[in-house]
Amino acid sequence: MSSSVHADARSNNLAAVRRTMVDHDAPTRLVVQRGTFAGPSPRVSDDLYASITVGDVHRRRFDVTVEQGASVDTDTYFGRFAASYFQRWTTVTEVAVSFDFEGAGEVRLRASDSGGNDRTVTTVRVSGSGRQTLSSPVNSFLDGGYLWIEIAAVEDRVRVSAVEWTVAAPAVVRPAAVAICTFNRADDCAETLAALAADEQLVAGLDAVFVVDQGTDVVADRPLFAEVRAILGDKLVYIQQPNLGGAGGFTRGMFEITAINEHANVILMDDDILCEPESILRMNAFANVTVTPTLVGAQMLYLMNPLNLHVSGEEADLPKLKAGRWSAHSLHDADLTEKRQNKRVDAGYNAWWSCLIPAEVISEIGLPLPMFFQWDDIEFGIRARAHGFATATLPNAGVWHADFHWKDRDDWAKYFSARNSLIAAALHSDFDVKSLSKQLTREISQFAVSMQYGLALTTLQAIEDFLVGPSILEDGGQSVLASVRAMRSAHPETVKHPASAVPGVVSSELVTRLAGFTPNKKLLDLVLLKRVRDQFRGRVRGEFAYIPAAEAHWWHVSLFDRAVVADASQSGVRVRRRDVAEAKVVAARLKDVMRRFRTEGPEVQRQFRAALPALTSRENWARLYGIDADAPTTESVR
């Protein structure tokens, strides 16, 4: 399909979306959760949805058949109703669970408290066929606790279907639109769209689905996309634009949606997730009953280990430039079929693998910063909280995303992570340049002794560019991406090779060397100084070591003159060689940059804070998109 056809379709669809993206009449009861008994994909275990207690049970997506003498419960990740979160953040005081039944059995409404102690709220015997409702007040779950149902077949088999958890509806239902950003992941994006489109009830509750395509391998060329377009019709808005990173792609969705309705729920989603459509329905419903506009996030489950939760809730430690810290009481890398999150977890922000942002938040605090990539979602969540808009990360709404520990950190992305963490810290913390300089010096020195000279210089360039001030964000990150990649290409240890064909390495020379021990935390700085001295003096081990990814600590790798280090992705290796000349370049530049950072940092902080309103304005983003801020339906440049 030609770009002109895409443009015409976009105009027509935006006109249709403008007519339909309005407040909707509320039903008598609002469905906040459906009973799901099986996953949306064979890659996902049905045990995350319903747990077979005993006997013969047949689980399907929205119904379950329990044979005589068998029982099943939904005290599972996707089966529970997050009562604690509704009591804390919403107007809900009572919830009802309704279901169709055929056969004879017993259905119990069960509850837990923050300590994981469970109790029966109410029980009903069913026989024949019909629809039944159980209810519970939502008034004793403040610090934690959930509700779920148990189904037991007594005299005969029983089939339960069409399970709906409902609450008193608000005065109106907010318009809702999904915005997906994609870059050369056309197949992944098409699959995600297809998962959404296949859920009729979810689609009925959405007013629009925006796809912002920044790649050269475009989603619209996939046959599956054509199928999705036929299902979504005028609800699908497809936009092509130059690559402005995740920040630019997601912001385009916010930009367009908030131009249409400033009372909408803007639901951001990654292109490469394994999508659970039910999670999107739950986020949207929850946002409709919050007391005040609240960011509502889905949790991340591991795509390669789909039973495992990444973390219950996240926050940032700005004085240490660290994100992804676990909120109090959080589970981390937990098998959800074995562990339950009973205590309520309060998050500082939610990443944008799936996150709902009320349009009122964007109107109040502005759009995201044009950071290109990394920390844009974190900074936005922190800024929102500073303006009185909290984040609730729902513990029964999740999507599967690529496991973070399978990603190698020696990558061009390190530039954006380092630079953007400094920007976020400058905007939202005391920004102690003395403490930060010590921390940064330590980190870069560790890279250098690990013979990661390209990574050290990548981080140094990030700090130098931070010191440039707000003008570094002028083009949204396009030019700096090219310069960082060019710089890194000059350093051979940044290049990944197949383990079976490493240039200049004879496999028989490699000897696997494990770390063996971890230095005492109190002695790490002394160990680092010793490693620096030994590297410069050549007091290192001469054998060619092979080091597994899990053993590639700086204090271990730095013991060797040469090392082949496995990539965290397990797809290849990198060859590191001690280079005193490169180490001296890093040391000299580090000394100069840290001097500048301590001297210039406070003024740069002032500049970023002063520039924040302009950087996050519609006018600035319209300039980056090459469109008119007052006429967001102007066609994309692609």
XYZ file of C-alpha atoms in Angstrom, residues 441-453 456 524 527-536 540 553-563 576-579 582-583 586:
44
model
C 33.831 7.724 38.160
C 33.483 4.345 39.822
C 31.197 2.981 37.108
C 33.325 4.171 34.185
C 36.506 2.894 35.842
C 34.863 -0.507 36.197
C 34.093 -0.512 32.472
C 37.708 0.379 31.688
C 39.295 -2.323 33.842
C 36.830 -4.781 32.274
C 38.413 -3.809 28.942
C 35.120 -2.257 27.789
C 36.666 0.921 26.460
C 33.324 3.683 29.017
C 35.046 -2.781 46.324
C 39.679 -3.809 44.731
C 38.961 -1.403 41.872
C 42.110 0.636 42.587
C 44.168 -2.560 42.651
C 42.680 -3.741 39.346
C 43.429 -0.356 37.725
C 47.041 -0.505 38.918
C 47.511 -4.106 37.794
C 45.981 -3.418 34.375
C 48.351 -0.510 33.770
C 47.372 -9.833 34.738
C 31.884 -9.175 36.827
C 34.397 -6.365 36.449
C 36.528 -7.642 39.315
C 36.835 -11.013 37.534
C 37.275 -9.999 33.893
C 39.940 -7.465 34.873
C 42.228 -10.260 36.110
C 43.010 -11.253 32.515
C 44.943 -9.821 29.612
C 42.425 -11.194 27.131
C 38.925 -12.590 27.535
C 38.111 -7.987 25.165
C 41.826 -7.206 25.103
C 43.803 -5.079 27.527
C 44.877 -1.831 25.841
C 42.885 3.137 25.380
C 42.774 3.004 29.173
C 39.528 6.921 29.128
